[in-house]
Amino acid sequence: MSAGGGTRAVVAALAANLGIAVAKFVAFAFTRSSSMLAEGVHSLADSGNQVLLLVGGKRAERDATPEHPFGYGRERYIYGFLVSIVLFSVGGMFAIYEGYEKIAHPHELKSWYWAVGVLVFSIVLEGFSFRTAIKESNHHRGSLTWAQFIRRAKSPELPIVLLEDFGALIGLILALGGVGLAVATDDGVWDGIGTLCIGVLLVLIAIVLALETRSLLLGEAAGIETVREIEAAIVAGPDVERLIHMRTLHLGPEELLVAAKIAVRHDDTAADVARAIDAAEARIRAAVPIARAIYLEPDIYRADEAARGADPEATPGGKYPHTPTG
């Protein structure tokens, strides 16, 4: 997944959320609606989140250094994790607190038409942002379902914007329902209930984002199709007899580490083995351009040793099939 599509979605979401945040705070000033206040803080938090994603993307472009020899690609994952923390604390917990306070101490809404007008305006802008995120995601999603795309995407920006925009649209509908019921029944408790529901929704989305970005921070293997392409590239030449085992690791959304043990002929000279490794590396890079760090270890394949399986202590993490299942 290229960074360009994610950046366009982030910028669209930032522009929409800044305009929405201003409108919501103006509406809150007239209505004193806790739903509007919670939604205003939500949009402000979302705007901050988009800034974090843009900063993370920029910092990830720095060149590798002796201290960080594999570069800074994971900066995008770190800032994605910060987004989930901001969404949970600033957006979700604040809305839950405001909802509780409004339920405990309800008051009549003033100038409710301001709230309704701003919420409808916000739904239009959020719909534009959500449409942009869907359009950019469809360029990369392929045949995956939306849940699979969010789970398997190695670039955090699009899944984050998708979930944020989806949560924002549902939150706006909840706020509109809370305000509408409060006006219809002349009972401000409904405004508080709407606010509380918004808070719970944001907390749930923040937890999903935290779990997904945590997985990326820990280090995820390449996707199934990418692994198969690498496997095919390794054994495509006559110089490699077979792939013994392989591990892959994303150093960033667009940087992949490949470590593999390959079988060469027992009578090959050192020069033959070196040429075989160089040729295999060239084939891997041609098939999967994001494979930036490639380490191939030559060995002689022995069927009896292969039948016993890999030594669980030989590599970090113990036994691991070179083809991921998820």
XYZ file of C-alpha atoms in Angstrom:
326
model
C 0.000 0.000 0.000
C 1.537 3.295 -1.047
C 1.715 6.247 1.298
C 0.116 8.546 -1.280
C -3.394 7.173 -0.950
C -3.220 7.251 2.816
C -1.969 10.838 2.818
C -4.827 12.005 0.582
C -7.367 10.360 2.885
C -5.707 11.894 5.968
C -5.646 15.409 4.471
C -9.308 15.124 3.421
C -10.241 13.972 6.930
C -8.214 16.789 8.535
C -9.891 19.480 6.413
C -13.352 18.074 7.145
C -12.767 17.675 10.882
C -11.382 21.194 11.380
C -14.459 22.705 9.749
C -16.761 20.390 11.683
C -15.067 21.104 15.025
C -15.541 24.865 14.637
C -19.201 24.423 13.684
C -19.870 22.091 16.623
C -18.330 24.417 19.201
C -20.374 27.323 17.812
C -23.509 25.184 18.104
C -22.571 24.219 21.673
C -22.197 27.886 22.592
C -25.816 28.470 21.525
C -27.415 25.207 22.695
C -25.335 24.119 25.716
C -25.895 20.566 24.430
C -23.527 17.983 25.912
C -23.833 15.959 22.688
C -22.534 18.953 20.743
C -19.690 19.475 23.208
C -18.714 15.805 23.041
C -18.901 15.865 19.249
C -16.832 19.061 19.142
C -14.123 17.489 21.300
C -14.356 14.343 19.171
C -13.740 16.320 15.962
C -10.920 18.255 17.617
C -9.315 14.975 18.731
C -9.731 13.560 15.224
C -8.028 16.642 13.776
C -5.128 16.139 16.159
C -5.001 12.482 15.158
C -4.707 13.354 11.495
C -1.849 15.738 12.308
C -0.150 12.889 14.195
C -0.495 10.603 11.169
C 1.003 13.242 8.864
C 3.893 13.847 11.269
C 4.503 10.110 11.590
C 4.550 9.704 7.812
C 7.059 12.523 7.451
C 9.359 11.243 10.200
C 9.276 7.733 8.724
C 10.952 9.063 5.556
C 14.251 9.741 7.352
C 17.288 7.818 6.144
C 18.749 4.955 8.137
C 21.486 5.767 10.636
C 24.117 3.629 12.427
C 21.882 3.723 15.504
C 18.793 2.745 13.478
C 20.228 0.706 10.590
C 16.813 -0.409 9.304
C 15.470 3.136 9.113
C 12.436 4.768 10.703
C 9.556 3.099 8.867
C 7.916 2.024 12.131
C 7.414 5.652 13.131
C 4.107 5.387 11.237
C 3.045 2.553 13.551
C 4.064 4.487 16.662
C 2.028 7.532 15.671
C -0.866 5.268 14.727
C -0.797 3.854 18.260
C -0.761 7.397 19.677
C -3.937 8.062 17.673
C -5.730 5.241 19.491
C -4.637 6.675 22.861
C -5.895 10.168 21.962
C -9.177 8.776 20.646
C -9.684 6.743 23.827
C -8.765 9.433 26.345
C -9.705 12.755 24.762
C -12.617 11.550 22.653
C -14.142 8.537 24.375
C -13.576 9.127 28.081
C -14.484 12.821 27.838
C -17.765 11.957 26.097
C -18.576 9.307 28.725
C -17.932 11.824 31.502
C -20.071 14.490 29.810
C -22.858 11.983 29.196
C -22.881 10.927 32.847
C -22.965 14.554 34.016
C -25.846 15.402 31.662
C -27.855 12.373 32.778
C -27.231 13.213 36.431
C -27.962 16.942 35.942
C -30.150 17.370 32.845
C -31.116 20.810 31.560
C -33.217 22.123 28.733
C -31.618 22.633 25.339
C -31.461 26.174 24.025
C -31.683 27.073 20.331
C -31.836 23.392 19.385
C -32.076 24.236 15.675
C -28.413 25.263 15.786
C -27.484 21.768 16.893
C -29.613 20.099 14.232
C -28.253 22.326 11.467
C -24.628 21.784 12.475
C -25.101 18.027 12.818
C -26.592 17.779 9.328
C -23.743 19.932 7.976
C -21.236 17.703 9.783
C -22.769 14.532 8.347
C -22.269 15.939 4.839
C -18.595 16.789 5.477
C -17.874 13.504 7.250
C -19.566 11.682 4.396
C -17.165 13.390 1.979
C -14.174 12.379 4.093
C -15.463 8.809 4.477
C -16.062 8.560 0.725
C -12.466 9.653 0.062
C -11.124 7.053 2.502
C -13.250 4.317 0.886
C -12.120 5.324 -2.601
C -8.428 5.273 -1.653
C -8.813 1.989 0.253
C -10.495 0.278 -2.698
C -7.303 0.799 -4.713
C -5.516 -1.557 -2.307
C -8.241 -3.732 -0.787
C -8.648 -6.134 -3.695
C -10.945 -9.041 -2.824
C -10.566 -8.590 0.942
C -13.580 -7.760 3.060
C -13.417 -4.493 4.985
C -12.695 -6.350 8.224
C -9.866 -8.292 6.545
C -8.472 -5.114 5.013
C -8.335 -3.348 8.382
C -6.802 -6.429 9.981
C -4.170 -7.132 7.318
C -3.209 -3.662 6.074
C 0.437 -2.883 6.810
C -0.043 0.858 6.288
C -1.916 2.283 9.304
C -3.280 5.515 7.809
C -6.188 4.221 5.737
C -7.590 1.803 8.368
C -7.357 4.542 11.002
C -9.134 7.135 8.850
C -11.761 4.579 7.844
C -12.554 3.682 11.458
C -12.442 7.307 12.595
C -14.799 8.467 9.848
C -17.133 5.523 10.375
C -17.210 6.260 14.117
C -17.747 9.962 13.441
C -20.748 9.297 11.193
C -22.338 6.934 13.715
C -21.570 9.442 16.476
C -23.269 12.243 14.553
C -26.359 10.092 14.098
C -26.355 9.318 17.831
C -25.967 13.011 18.651
C -28.783 13.921 16.265
C -30.977 11.266 17.874
C -30.133 12.489 21.378
C -30.858 16.114 20.540
C -34.046 15.192 18.661
C -35.404 13.097 21.533
C -34.450 15.773 24.072
C -36.425 18.371 22.089
C -39.378 16.075 21.403
C -39.748 14.935 25.036
C -38.517 18.159 26.629
C -36.132 15.967 28.655
C -32.404 16.753 28.558
C -31.573 13.244 29.781
C -31.788 12.032 26.168
C -29.002 14.423 25.215
C -26.868 12.849 27.926
C -27.719 9.325 26.748
C -26.674 10.254 23.209
C -23.394 11.640 24.547
C -22.771 8.499 26.595
C -23.349 6.306 23.541
C -20.877 8.416 21.560
C -18.253 7.890 24.272
C -18.738 4.118 24.349
C -18.484 3.988 20.545
C -15.222 5.962 20.523
C -13.707 3.787 23.251
C -14.535 0.616 21.282
C -13.000 2.030 18.080
C -9.910 3.150 20.033
C -9.473 -0.377 21.426
C -9.671 -1.896 17.930
C -7.094 0.603 16.654
C -4.800 -0.047 19.627
C -4.899 -3.817 19.064
C -4.161 -3.512 15.344
C -1.335 -0.990 15.685
C 0.101 -3.000 18.600
C 0.333 -5.990 16.272
C 2.165 -3.871 13.690
C 4.542 -2.520 16.332
C 5.375 -6.036 17.501
C 6.226 -6.920 13.911
C 4.039 -8.618 11.326
C 5.048 -10.949 8.528
C 4.344 -10.182 4.904
C 0.906 -11.050 3.549
C 0.205 -14.500 2.123
C 0.405 -13.396 -1.519
C 3.669 -11.531 -0.942
C 5.216 -14.562 0.785
C 4.241 -16.771 -2.148
C 5.782 -14.319 -4.604
C 9.051 -14.343 -2.633
C 9.054 -18.145 -2.434
C 8.525 -18.420 -6.178
C 11.265 -15.887 -6.897
C 13.821 -17.712 -4.725
C 13.431 -21.070 -6.483
C 12.854 -19.621 -9.974
C 16.515 -19.983 -10.970
C 18.553 -23.162 -11.500
C 21.072 -22.041 -8.869
C 18.762 -22.706 -5.887
C 17.549 -26.268 -5.330
C 14.812 -25.421 -2.823
C 13.742 -23.093 -0.045
C 14.398 -24.697 3.348
C 12.684 -22.096 5.516
C 11.980 -18.369 5.506
C 10.827 -15.540 7.739
C 9.618 -12.089 6.759
C 9.112 -8.964 8.850
C 7.693 -5.548 8.023
C 10.179 -2.855 9.079
C 7.563 -0.341 7.985
C 4.538 -0.290 5.687
C 6.761 -0.224 2.590
C 9.904 -1.923 3.894
C 10.213 -5.673 4.219
C 12.958 -7.813 5.724
C 13.434 -11.275 4.230
C 15.571 -13.923 5.930
C 15.756 -17.389 4.373
C 17.827 -20.534 4.294
C 18.216 -21.857 0.753
C 19.519 -25.193 -0.484
C 22.419 -25.154 -2.923
C 24.185 -28.076 -4.614
C 26.727 -29.879 -2.459
C 29.449 -29.564 -5.077
C 29.031 -25.811 -5.659
C 32.091 -23.663 -5.120
C 32.057 -20.548 -2.950
C 31.827 -18.463 -6.123
C 28.844 -20.509 -7.321
C 27.068 -20.017 -3.993
C 27.742 -16.270 -4.042
C 26.326 -16.011 -7.571
C 23.274 -18.044 -6.528
C 22.596 -15.725 -3.584
C 23.037 -12.585 -5.697
C 20.700 -13.939 -8.382
C 18.060 -14.951 -5.825
C 18.207 -11.504 -4.197
C 17.744 -9.831 -7.585
C 14.716 -12.028 -8.326
C 13.166 -11.233 -4.930
C 13.582 -7.485 -5.407
C 12.108 -7.672 -8.905
C 9.087 -9.616 -7.642
C 8.581 -7.664 -4.394
C 10.170 -4.181 -4.586
C 9.475 -3.417 -0.900
C 11.915 -6.197 0.078
C 14.694 -3.833 1.164
C 16.737 -6.042 3.524
C 17.400 -9.585 2.268
C 19.544 -12.128 4.083
C 19.978 -15.539 2.438
C 21.870 -18.343 4.157
C 23.099 -21.193 1.919
C 22.897 -24.760 3.154
C 22.826 -28.338 1.921
C 19.341 -29.818 2.042
C 19.059 -33.085 3.962
C 15.739 -34.871 3.952
C 16.316 -36.569 7.329
C 17.020 -33.234 9.061
C 14.057 -31.579 7.373
C 11.783 -34.364 8.615
C 12.828 -33.660 12.195
C 11.827 -30.011 11.819
C 13.543 -26.794 12.840
C 15.166 -26.402 16.221
C 12.721 -24.317 18.339
C 15.677 -22.558 19.977
C 17.446 -21.772 16.710
C 15.566 -18.569 15.973
C 13.605 -16.032 18.050
C 10.015 -16.976 18.703
C 10.429 -20.722 18.283
C 8.819 -22.764 15.525
C 7.294 -20.773 12.703
C 5.910 -21.878 9.329
C 7.454 -19.783 6.547
C 3.994 -19.311 5.065
C 1.740 -17.283 7.426
C -1.825 -18.445 7.961
C -3.510 -15.115 8.827
